Structures are given as structure tokens and as C-alpha cells.
Amino acid sequence: RLDERTREIVKATVPVLAEHGEAITTHFYKRMLTERPELKNYFNMTHQKDGKQPRALANAVYAAASHIDDLSAIAPAAETIAEKHVSLNIRPEHYPIIGEYLLKAIKEVLGDAVDEEVIDAWELAYGEIADLFISIEDGKYKASAWTGYRLFTIHKKVKESEEITSFYLKPEDGGSLPSYRPGQYIGIKADIPDYPHTQRRQYSLSDAPGKDYLRISVKREGGTEEIPAGLVSTWLHDQVQEGDVVPISAPAGDFYLNESTSRPVVLLSGGVGLTPLMSMYKKTRDERDVYFIHAARNGGVHGLKEEMDGEQTYVVYETPSEEDKTLAAYDKAGYVDLDWLRNVVPKEADFYFCGPEGFMRAMNGALHEWGIPDEQVNYEFFGPKGTL
Ligand code: FAD
């Protein structure tokens, strides 16, 4: 355990580091990935460009450091991060490398503003935080259905909408499949022809457990004139075919249906954020009072439509097409808002939501305004953990 002086120094300097948080972590990634290019096979290289990854790392490190007296205060956040690490096959030997470059970056960005004693204190604090993650992750690896990657064959590839395609995965070894909690995801290791680094991404399981396949449903991230198309989703859509084999990590994630309550369940999804909620819906629709509300731009991009076939399902299209209007394919045009929500779902419920950040922020705001207690509000980010 760290001595008191070390802890005092770390806590006192958290604000200094936090102020320069992103500058430090941006510098950290740049230098580390230049000097240790093999690590590019572990990091999402697109998130290096858009700044999300440095931001997420900075927030995690400063949150941990500010609770250095009692790291149990960061347990929920540590849980989410550790689940992601396990799905990415992050190992104890990776931690010292991160530590080394993080300390170098602190020194280089802050220069004279920090002395040796401060750097030494941060080195010790980093070691303590790293040990916490290593031990949480060790427990998870031991409990995991398999460790690292297992090869799966693309048994079936099914187009679900203009943008979403499902992949049905069966283990190449012919062995059995683990159960998982509806809401969890798998990791995929993508070696894309002509792309120099291995890329890893998570995809939520979009069907109920208990089948002889795992299903993921992937949105094509098409990009624009200014923004390049998404690497892995484009590869999956355009290049990966039925019969191909892909390495998959075991189901993981702490966003799943709480089966210890019998409260009604309200599922709120935006766009491809419907995948984990679809799994929850299919698992629990016959057991509990479930409401499923899905928001999409229009019917053309609404995937897995025919699987939302229960009575308490509601479709909200931002800008319904003429065809949507003719088919009366939706319950509301525009957005999901609190006035509407409180008329269609009960307040005494467990709420789960997932979707684009704007949608998530709106749902979070609406549920808070309605007075839903925090412990009944659950959500998943389809990217580095952000803030709502
Ligand atoms: P990336 O290459 O990672 O790019 C991401 C986005 O950034 C794209 O929209 C791309 O166009 C844009 N971009 C590229 N270059 C730049 C640049 N220079 N500047 C700015 N923007 C740029 N996705 C699903 O489709 N279905 C799921 O069920 C699903 N479940 C998930 C579950 C979890 C827990 C998480 C964390 C993510 C999930 N995702 C899911 C998202 C998925 O993991 C990928 O992030 C997604 O497929 C995009 O990956 P990509 O490699 O195609 O795009």
C-alpha cells in the first residue's frame, strides 16, 4: 500500500495533470505508438485520430488517481474497463509499457511544473492502479468461456437493412457455445488485407443466448467525403463472406439485463444501438413486462424490424419516408421525448438504453428529469467510455 506522503502528492497534483489531461495522453499515445509500433495491433487506430481514446484514458487515470486512498470508489468504472480489456486480450505484461510512456509524457508535457518527487509518486500510484486492473482481469480471464481468441466460421450473413448486416457465427472447432448475458458483446480480431495493423472491435450479441450460433449485427460506417469509412465494419460488409473464419473473444461486458428484479423492463435504442437490447428483448419478452422503443432515421435503415414483433414495441422515425408513411410503419415521427415516453412506458421499471451519443444524452436527461433512480438506469457506449 502506498505511504501517506505519496498519496497526498498524487491527490494534490491530480488537478494539475487533469488540466493537461488530453495533452499528456495524446503525447503518450503518439510517442508509445511510434516507439512500440507493435502496439498498434491493440489500439483502435481510428480513435487515435478522433481523440476519443486519449480522452477516455485521461479520464480513467485521473479518476483513479483522485481516489488513490480508496480505489474501491472506482469499482463500477473499473469493471466496465476490465471487461473491455478482457475482450481485447490485454495482459499483465502490457501494463508496464503503458506506465513507462505515461510517466514520460507527464514529464515531457509538464516539464518544470513537476519535480522528481511528484513523478516518483505517480509511478507508484500507476503501479497500484495497474495491479488493481490486473487482478480484476485475472479473475475475468479465469471465469471466461475461453481465453484469447477462438476461431468462428461465418455460417450465415444476412442483410437486415440498408446499413445493417447480421453475421451468424459458429465455432470452427465444432465445440459447444457458452451462455452469455443478454447485452454482452464479443471481440473480433480483424486482419484486414492491405491494412498494416490488426484491429479489434466489439460487437454486441444481437440474439438471445441458447442458440447454436452467436449473432452480431453490424452497421456499415460508410464515412463521407471528408471522413474515411470505418475500417472493420466496411471489411465485414464488403469482404467477409459466408464460410470465412474470424477470431472471436469470449462474451464479455457489464451491460446486461438485471435478472434479479421482476420490475418491468424498458429498452430504448437508437440506430444500431438496438443490438444488445434485441438480445435482452428476445430473452425476456415471455418472462417479464417488456417495452421496446426503437428510434431510427427511417424504415430503410431500421434493422431487425420483424423481430420487434411484440405488442409493447414502439418505432420512432426521425424523418419517415413516403413508404414508411404508406405502410404506417412507425408510431411516432421525430424524436423520443419525455412527454411521449411517460405515456407509453411505466415509471417503475428498469431502463436500458444504447445508441448514438446524442440519443443517449437525450435519454439520460429525460430519465433523470422524470426522476428515475440511478440504479434503474443502465446504458452502453459503442465506443470509448464518454460522459453523458
Ligand atoms: P472505425 O475505423 O473505428 O471508425 C469509427 C468511425 O469514425 C467511423 O464512422 C468512421 O467513418 C469515422 N472516422 C474514420 N476516420 C476518421 C477520422 N480521421 N476522423 C473522424 N472520424 C473518422 N457496432 C455495430 O455495428 N453493432 C454492434 O452491435 C456494436 N456493438 C458494440 C458494442 C460495444 C461494447 C462497443 C464498444 C462497440 C460496439 N459497436 C457496434 C461499434 C463497433 O465496435 C465499431 O466501433 C464500429 O463497427 C466502427 O468500427 P470501424 O472499424 O468500422 O470504424
Coordinates of C-alpha atoms and ligand atoms in Angstrom, one line a residue:
R1 CA 0.0 0.0 0.0
L2 CA 1.2 3.5 -0.8
D3 CA 2.5 5.7 2.0
E4 CA 0.6 8.7 3.1
R5 CA 3.0 11.2 1.6
T6 CA 2.8 9.6 -1.8
R7 CA -0.9 9.6 -1.7
E8 CA -1.0 13.2 -0.7
I9 CA 1.3 14.2 -3.6
V10 CA -0.8 12.3 -6.1
K11 CA -4.1 13.8 -4.9
A12 CA -2.6 17.3 -4.8
T13 CA -1.3 17.0 -8.4
V14 CA -4.4 15.4 -10.0
P15 CA -5.8 18.8 -10.9
V16 CA -2.5 19.8 -12.5
L17 CA -2.4 16.7 -14.6
A18 CA -6.2 16.8 -15.3
E19 CA -5.8 20.3 -16.7
H20 CA -3.3 19.0 -19.2
G21 CA -5.0 15.6 -19.3
E22 CA -5.6 15.3 -23.0
A23 CA -2.3 16.9 -23.9
I24 CA -0.5 14.3 -21.8
T25 CA -2.4 11.3 -23.1
T26 CA -2.2 12.5 -26.7
H27 CA 1.6 12.8 -26.4
F28 CA 1.7 9.5 -24.6
Y29 CA 0.0 7.6 -27.4
K30 CA 2.0 9.3 -30.1
R31 CA 5.3 8.5 -28.6
M32 CA 4.4 5.0 -27.5
L33 CA 2.9 4.0 -30.8
T34 CA 6.0 5.4 -32.6
E35 CA 8.5 3.7 -30.4
R36 CA 6.5 0.5 -30.0
P37 CA 4.6 0.2 -33.3
E38 CA 3.6 -3.4 -32.5
L39 CA 1.1 -1.9 -30.0
K40 CA -0.8 -0.5 -33.0
N41 CA -2.2 -4.0 -33.3
Y42 CA -4.0 -3.5 -30.0
F43 CA -5.3 0.1 -30.2
N44 CA -8.2 1.3 -32.3
M45 CA -6.2 3.4 -34.8
T46 CA -9.2 5.5 -35.8
H47 CA -9.8 6.6 -32.2
Q48 CA -6.2 7.9 -32.2
K49 CA -7.2 10.3 -34.9
D50 CA -10.5 11.5 -33.4
G51 CA -9.1 12.0 -29.9
K52 CA -11.7 9.7 -28.1
Q53 CA -9.1 7.2 -26.9
P54 CA -6.7 9.7 -25.3
R55 CA -9.7 11.4 -23.7
A56 CA -11.1 8.1 -22.2
L57 CA -7.6 7.1 -20.9
A58 CA -7.0 10.6 -19.3
N59 CA -10.4 10.5 -17.6
A60 CA -9.8 6.9 -16.3
V61 CA -6.3 7.7 -14.9
Y62 CA -7.3 10.9 -13.2
A63 CA -10.5 9.3 -11.7
A64 CA -8.4 6.5 -10.3
A65 CA -5.7 8.8 -9.0
S66 CA -8.1 11.1 -7.2
H67 CA -9.4 8.0 -5.4
I68 CA -6.0 6.6 -4.6
D69 CA -6.9 6.5 -0.9
D70 CA -9.7 4.1 -1.7
L71 CA -9.7 2.6 -5.1
S72 CA -13.0 0.7 -4.4
A73 CA -14.7 4.0 -5.2
I74 CA -13.9 3.5 -8.9
A75 CA -15.1 -0.2 -8.9
P76 CA -18.0 0.3 -11.3
A77 CA -15.8 2.1 -13.9
A78 CA -13.0 -0.3 -13.4
E79 CA -15.4 -3.2 -14.1
T80 CA -16.5 -1.7 -17.4
I81 CA -12.9 -1.1 -18.5
A82 CA -11.7 -4.5 -17.3
E83 CA -14.4 -6.2 -19.4
K84 CA -13.3 -4.3 -22.5
H85 CA -9.6 -5.2 -21.7
V86 CA -10.5 -8.9 -21.5
S87 CA -12.3 -8.7 -24.8
L88 CA -9.2 -7.1 -26.3
N89 CA -6.9 -9.7 -24.7
I90 CA -5.0 -7.1 -22.7
R91 CA -2.4 -8.9 -20.5
P92 CA -0.4 -8.0 -17.4
E93 CA 2.8 -7.5 -19.5
H94 CA 1.1 -4.6 -21.3
Y95 CA 0.7 -2.5 -18.1
P96 CA 4.4 -1.6 -17.5
I97 CA 4.7 -0.4 -21.1
I98 CA 1.7 1.9 -20.7
G99 CA 3.2 3.1 -17.3
E100 CA 6.6 3.9 -18.8
Y101 CA 5.2 6.0 -21.6
L102 CA 2.6 7.7 -19.4
L103 CA 5.3 8.9 -17.0
K104 CA 7.5 10.0 -19.8
A105 CA 4.5 12.0 -21.2
I106 CA 3.8 13.6 -17.8
K107 CA 7.4 14.7 -17.6
E108 CA 7.6 16.0 -21.1
V109 CA 4.3 17.9 -21.1
L110 CA 4.6 19.4 -17.7
G111 CA 8.3 20.0 -17.7
D112 CA 9.5 22.1 -14.7
A113 CA 6.0 22.1 -13.2
V114 CA 6.6 18.7 -11.7
D115 CA 9.7 17.6 -9.8
E116 CA 11.2 14.1 -9.3
E117 CA 9.2 13.5 -6.1
V118 CA 5.9 14.0 -8.0
I119 CA 7.0 11.7 -10.8
D120 CA 8.0 9.1 -8.3
A121 CA 4.7 9.3 -6.5
W122 CA 2.8 8.9 -9.8
E123 CA 4.9 6.0 -10.7
L124 CA 3.9 4.3 -7.5
A125 CA 0.3 5.3 -8.0
Y126 CA 0.2 3.9 -11.5
G127 CA 1.7 0.6 -10.2
E128 CA -1.1 0.4 -7.7
I129 CA -3.9 1.2 -10.2
A130 CA -2.3 -1.3 -12.7
D131 CA -2.2 -4.0 -10.1
L132 CA -5.9 -3.5 -9.4
F133 CA -6.8 -3.9 -13.1
I134 CA -4.5 -6.9 -13.5
S135 CA -6.1 -8.7 -10.6
I136 CA -9.7 -7.9 -11.7
E137 CA -8.8 -9.0 -15.2
D138 CA -7.1 -12.2 -14.0
G139 CA -10.4 -13.2 -12.3
K140 CA -12.3 -12.5 -15.5
Y141 CA -9.9 -14.5 -17.7
K142 CA -10.3 -17.4 -15.3
A143 CA -14.1 -17.2 -15.5
S144 CA -14.2 -16.6 -19.2
A145 CA -15.7 -19.2 -21.6
W146 CA -12.4 -19.2 -23.5
T147 CA -9.2 -17.1 -23.2
G148 CA -7.9 -15.0 -26.1
Y149 CA -9.4 -15.9 -29.4
R150 CA -11.4 -18.8 -30.7
L151 CA -12.0 -19.3 -34.5
F152 CA -15.5 -19.0 -35.7
T153 CA -16.9 -19.7 -39.1
I154 CA -19.3 -17.2 -40.7
H155 CA -22.2 -19.6 -41.0
K156 CA -24.7 -17.1 -42.5
K157 CA -24.5 -13.4 -43.5
V158 CA -27.9 -11.7 -43.6
K159 CA -28.7 -8.1 -44.8
E160 CA -31.1 -6.6 -42.2
S161 CA -31.4 -3.0 -43.6
E162 CA -29.7 -0.6 -46.0
E163 CA -26.9 -0.3 -43.4
I164 CA -27.0 -3.3 -41.0
T165 CA -25.9 -6.9 -41.8
S166 CA -26.0 -9.8 -39.4
F167 CA -23.3 -12.4 -39.1
Y168 CA -24.1 -15.8 -37.6
L169 CA -21.0 -17.3 -36.1
K170 CA -20.4 -21.0 -35.3
P171 CA -17.2 -22.3 -33.6
E172 CA -14.9 -23.8 -36.1
D173 CA -13.9 -26.5 -33.6
G174 CA -17.5 -27.7 -33.6
G175 CA -17.5 -27.4 -29.8
S176 CA -20.3 -26.0 -27.7
L177 CA -21.2 -22.4 -27.2
P178 CA -21.2 -20.7 -23.8
S179 CA -24.2 -19.0 -22.5
Y180 CA -24.0 -15.2 -22.0
R181 CA -25.9 -12.4 -20.5
P182 CA -28.1 -10.6 -23.0
G183 CA -26.5 -7.3 -23.6
Q184 CA -22.9 -8.6 -23.6
Y185 CA -20.6 -8.4 -26.6
I186 CA -17.8 -10.3 -28.3
G187 CA -14.5 -9.0 -29.6
I188 CA -13.4 -9.6 -33.1
K189 CA -9.8 -9.5 -34.3
A190 CA -9.6 -8.2 -37.8
D191 CA -6.6 -8.7 -40.1
I192 CA -7.7 -6.6 -43.0
P193 CA -5.9 -7.1 -46.3
D194 CA -3.8 -4.1 -47.1
Y195 CA -4.2 -2.5 -43.7
P196 CA -0.9 -2.7 -41.7
H197 CA -2.2 -3.4 -38.2
T198 CA -4.5 -5.9 -36.6
Q199 CA -7.7 -4.1 -35.5
R200 CA -10.0 -5.2 -32.7
R201 CA -13.6 -4.2 -32.2
Q202 CA -16.5 -5.2 -30.0
Y203 CA -19.9 -6.2 -31.3
S204 CA -22.9 -6.8 -29.1
L205 CA -24.6 -10.2 -29.4
S206 CA -28.0 -9.5 -31.0
D207 CA -29.8 -12.7 -30.4
A208 CA -30.9 -14.4 -27.3
P209 CA -28.5 -17.0 -25.7
G210 CA -29.1 -20.7 -26.1
K211 CA -28.8 -20.9 -29.9
D212 CA -26.2 -23.0 -31.8
Y213 CA -24.7 -19.7 -33.1
L214 CA -23.6 -16.3 -31.9
R215 CA -25.1 -13.5 -33.9
I216 CA -23.7 -10.0 -34.3
S217 CA -25.4 -7.2 -36.4
V218 CA -23.1 -4.6 -37.8
K219 CA -23.7 -1.2 -39.2
R220 CA -21.7 -0.1 -42.2
E221 CA -19.9 3.1 -41.2
G222 CA -19.7 4.5 -44.7
G223 CA -17.8 7.7 -44.0
T224 CA -18.3 10.9 -46.0
E225 CA -16.2 12.9 -48.5
E226 CA -14.1 14.3 -45.5
I227 CA -14.2 11.2 -43.2
P228 CA -12.9 7.8 -44.2
A229 CA -15.2 4.8 -44.0
G230 CA -14.9 2.7 -40.8
L231 CA -12.2 0.0 -41.1
V232 CA -13.7 -3.1 -39.6
S233 CA -17.4 -2.6 -40.4
T234 CA -16.5 -2.0 -44.1
W235 CA -14.3 -5.1 -44.1
L236 CA -17.1 -7.2 -42.6
H237 CA -19.7 -5.9 -45.0
D238 CA -17.6 -6.0 -48.2
Q239 CA -15.0 -8.7 -47.7
V240 CA -16.0 -11.2 -45.1
Q241 CA -18.2 -13.9 -46.7
E242 CA -20.0 -17.0 -45.5
G243 CA -17.5 -19.8 -44.9
D244 CA -14.8 -17.4 -43.8
V245 CA -13.1 -17.8 -40.4
V246 CA -12.6 -15.0 -37.9
P247 CA -11.0 -14.9 -34.4
I248 CA -13.6 -14.0 -31.7
S249 CA -13.1 -13.3 -28.0
A250 CA -15.5 -14.7 -25.4
P251 CA -18.7 -12.8 -24.4
A252 CA -17.9 -10.0 -22.0
G253 CA -19.4 -6.8 -20.7
D254 CA -21.2 -5.4 -17.7
F255 CA -24.2 -4.0 -19.6
Y256 CA -26.7 -6.8 -19.2
L257 CA -30.2 -7.4 -18.0
N258 CA -30.6 -7.5 -14.3
E259 CA -32.4 -10.7 -13.8
S260 CA -32.6 -10.3 -10.0
T261 CA -35.6 -7.9 -10.2
S262 CA -39.1 -8.5 -11.6
R263 CA -39.7 -4.9 -12.4
P264 CA -40.9 -4.1 -15.9
V265 CA -38.1 -3.6 -18.4
V266 CA -37.9 -0.6 -20.8
L267 CA -35.5 -0.9 -23.7
L268 CA -34.7 2.3 -25.6
S269 CA -32.5 2.1 -28.6
G270 CA -31.2 4.4 -31.3
G271 CA -29.9 3.1 -34.6
V272 CA -27.6 0.1 -34.4
G273 CA -27.7 0.5 -30.6
L274 CA -30.6 -1.9 -30.8
T275 CA -28.4 -4.9 -30.9
P276 CA -27.8 -5.5 -27.1
L277 CA -31.4 -4.6 -26.4
M278 CA -32.7 -7.0 -29.0
S279 CA -30.9 -9.8 -27.2
M280 CA -32.5 -8.7 -23.9
Y281 CA -35.9 -8.4 -25.6
K282 CA -35.8 -11.9 -27.0
K283 CA -34.5 -13.4 -23.8
T284 CA -37.1 -11.8 -21.5
R285 CA -40.2 -10.9 -23.5
D286 CA -42.0 -14.0 -22.4
E287 CA -40.9 -13.7 -18.8
R288 CA -41.4 -10.1 -17.9
D289 CA -43.3 -7.0 -18.8
V290 CA -41.1 -5.6 -21.5
Y291 CA -41.3 -2.3 -23.5
F292 CA -39.1 -1.8 -26.5
I293 CA -38.8 1.6 -28.1
H294 CA -36.5 2.0 -31.1
A295 CA -35.5 5.2 -32.9
A296 CA -34.1 5.2 -36.4
R297 CA -33.8 7.8 -39.1
N298 CA -36.4 5.9 -41.3
G299 CA -37.6 2.5 -42.2
G300 CA -34.8 1.9 -44.7
V301 CA -32.1 1.8 -42.0
H302 CA -34.2 0.1 -39.4
G303 CA -32.6 -3.3 -38.9
L304 CA -34.1 -6.5 -37.3
K305 CA -37.5 -4.8 -37.8
E306 CA -39.5 -8.1 -38.0
E307 CA -38.0 -9.3 -34.7
M308 CA -39.7 -6.3 -32.9
D309 CA -43.0 -8.1 -33.1
G310 CA -44.4 -7.9 -29.6
E311 CA -47.3 -5.7 -28.6
Q312 CA -45.3 -3.3 -26.4
T313 CA -42.9 -2.3 -29.2
Y314 CA -42.8 1.3 -30.5
V315 CA -41.0 2.6 -33.5
V316 CA -39.9 6.3 -33.8
Y317 CA -38.7 7.5 -37.2
E318 CA -36.9 10.8 -37.3
T319 CA -37.9 11.5 -40.9
P320 CA -40.2 8.8 -42.2
S321 CA -40.0 8.0 -45.9
E322 CA -43.1 8.0 -48.2
E323 CA -43.0 4.3 -48.0
D324 CA -43.0 4.4 -44.2
K325 CA -46.0 6.6 -44.3
T326 CA -47.9 4.4 -46.7
L327 CA -47.1 1.3 -44.6
A328 CA -47.9 3.2 -41.3
A329 CA -44.6 1.6 -40.2
Y330 CA -44.0 3.8 -37.2
D331 CA -45.7 5.0 -34.0
K332 CA -44.2 8.5 -33.9
A333 CA -42.3 10.8 -36.2
G334 CA -39.5 12.9 -34.8
Y335 CA -37.7 12.0 -31.6
V336 CA -38.3 10.1 -28.4
D337 CA -39.1 12.7 -25.7
L338 CA -40.2 12.6 -22.2
D339 CA -43.8 13.7 -22.8
W340 CA -44.3 10.9 -25.1
L341 CA -42.3 8.3 -23.1
R342 CA -44.2 8.8 -19.9
N343 CA -47.4 7.9 -21.8
V344 CA -46.2 4.7 -23.2
V345 CA -44.0 3.1 -20.5
P346 CA -44.3 2.7 -16.8
K347 CA -42.1 4.7 -14.4
E348 CA -41.5 1.8 -12.0
A349 CA -39.2 0.0 -14.4
D350 CA -35.6 -0.9 -15.2
F351 CA -34.4 1.2 -18.1
Y352 CA -31.7 0.2 -20.6
F353 CA -30.5 2.3 -23.4
C354 CA -27.9 2.3 -26.2
G355 CA -27.5 4.4 -29.3
P356 CA -25.5 7.3 -30.8
E357 CA -24.2 9.8 -28.2
G358 CA -26.9 12.4 -28.8
F359 CA -29.6 9.9 -28.4
M360 CA -28.0 8.6 -25.2
R361 CA -27.7 12.1 -23.8
A362 CA -31.3 12.8 -24.5
M363 CA -32.5 9.5 -22.9
N364 CA -30.3 10.1 -19.8
G365 CA -31.7 13.6 -19.5
A366 CA -35.3 12.5 -19.9
L367 CA -35.0 9.7 -17.4
H368 CA -33.4 12.0 -14.8
E369 CA -36.0 14.7 -15.4
W370 CA -38.6 12.0 -14.8
G371 CA -37.0 11.1 -11.5
I372 CA -35.9 7.5 -12.3
P373 CA -33.4 6.4 -9.7
D374 CA -29.8 5.9 -11.0
E375 CA -29.8 2.3 -10.1
Q376 CA -32.6 1.7 -12.5
V377 CA -30.8 3.4 -15.4
N378 CA -28.3 1.3 -17.4
Y379 CA -26.5 2.2 -20.7
E380 CA -23.8 1.1 -23.0
F381 CA -21.4 3.2 -25.1
F382 CA -20.5 1.8 -28.5
G383 CA -17.1 3.4 -28.3
P384 CA -14.6 4.6 -25.6
K385 CA -16.5 5.4 -22.5
G386 CA -17.7 9.0 -22.8
T387 CA -19.7 11.2 -20.4
L388 CA -23.5 11.8 -20.6
Ligands
FAD1 P1 -13.5 2.9 -37.3 O1 -12.4 2.8 -38.3 O2 -13.2 2.6 -35.9 O3 -14.1 4.4 -37.4 C1 -15.1 4.8 -36.5 C2 -15.9 6.0 -37.1 O4 -15.0 7.1 -37.3 C3 -16.5 5.7 -38.5 O5 -17.8 6.2 -38.5 C4 -15.6 6.4 -39.4 O6 -16.2 6.8 -40.6 C5 -15.1 7.6 -38.6 N1 -13.7 8.0 -39.0 C6 -12.8 7.4 -39.6 N2 -11.6 8.1 -39.7 C7 -11.9 9.3 -39.1 C8 -11.2 10.5 -38.8 N3 -10.0 10.6 -39.3 N4 -11.8 11.5 -38.1 C9 -13.0 11.3 -37.7 N5 -13.8 10.2 -37.9 C10 -13.2 9.2 -38.6 N6 -21.3 -1.6 -33.8 C11 -22.3 -2.3 -34.5 O7 -22.4 -2.0 -35.7 N7 -23.1 -3.2 -34.0 C12 -22.9 -3.5 -32.6 O8 -23.7 -4.4 -32.1 C13 -21.9 -2.9 -31.9 N8 -21.7 -3.2 -30.6 C14 -20.7 -2.6 -29.9 C15 -20.6 -2.9 -28.5 C16 -19.6 -2.3 -27.8 C17 -19.5 -2.6 -26.3 C18 -18.8 -1.3 -28.4 C19 -17.7 -0.6 -27.6 C20 -18.9 -1.0 -29.7 C21 -19.9 -1.6 -30.5 N9 -20.1 -1.4 -31.8 C22 -21.1 -2.0 -32.5 C23 -19.2 -0.4 -32.5 C24 -18.1 -1.2 -33.2 O9 -17.2 -1.8 -32.2 C25 -17.2 -0.3 -34.1 O10 -16.7 0.8 -33.3 C26 -17.9 0.1 -35.3 O11 -18.2 -1.0 -36.1 C27 -17.0 1.0 -36.2 O12 -15.8 0.4 -36.4 P2 -15.0 0.6 -37.7 O13 -13.7 -0.1 -37.6 O14 -15.8 0.2 -38.9 O15 -14.8 2.1 -37.8

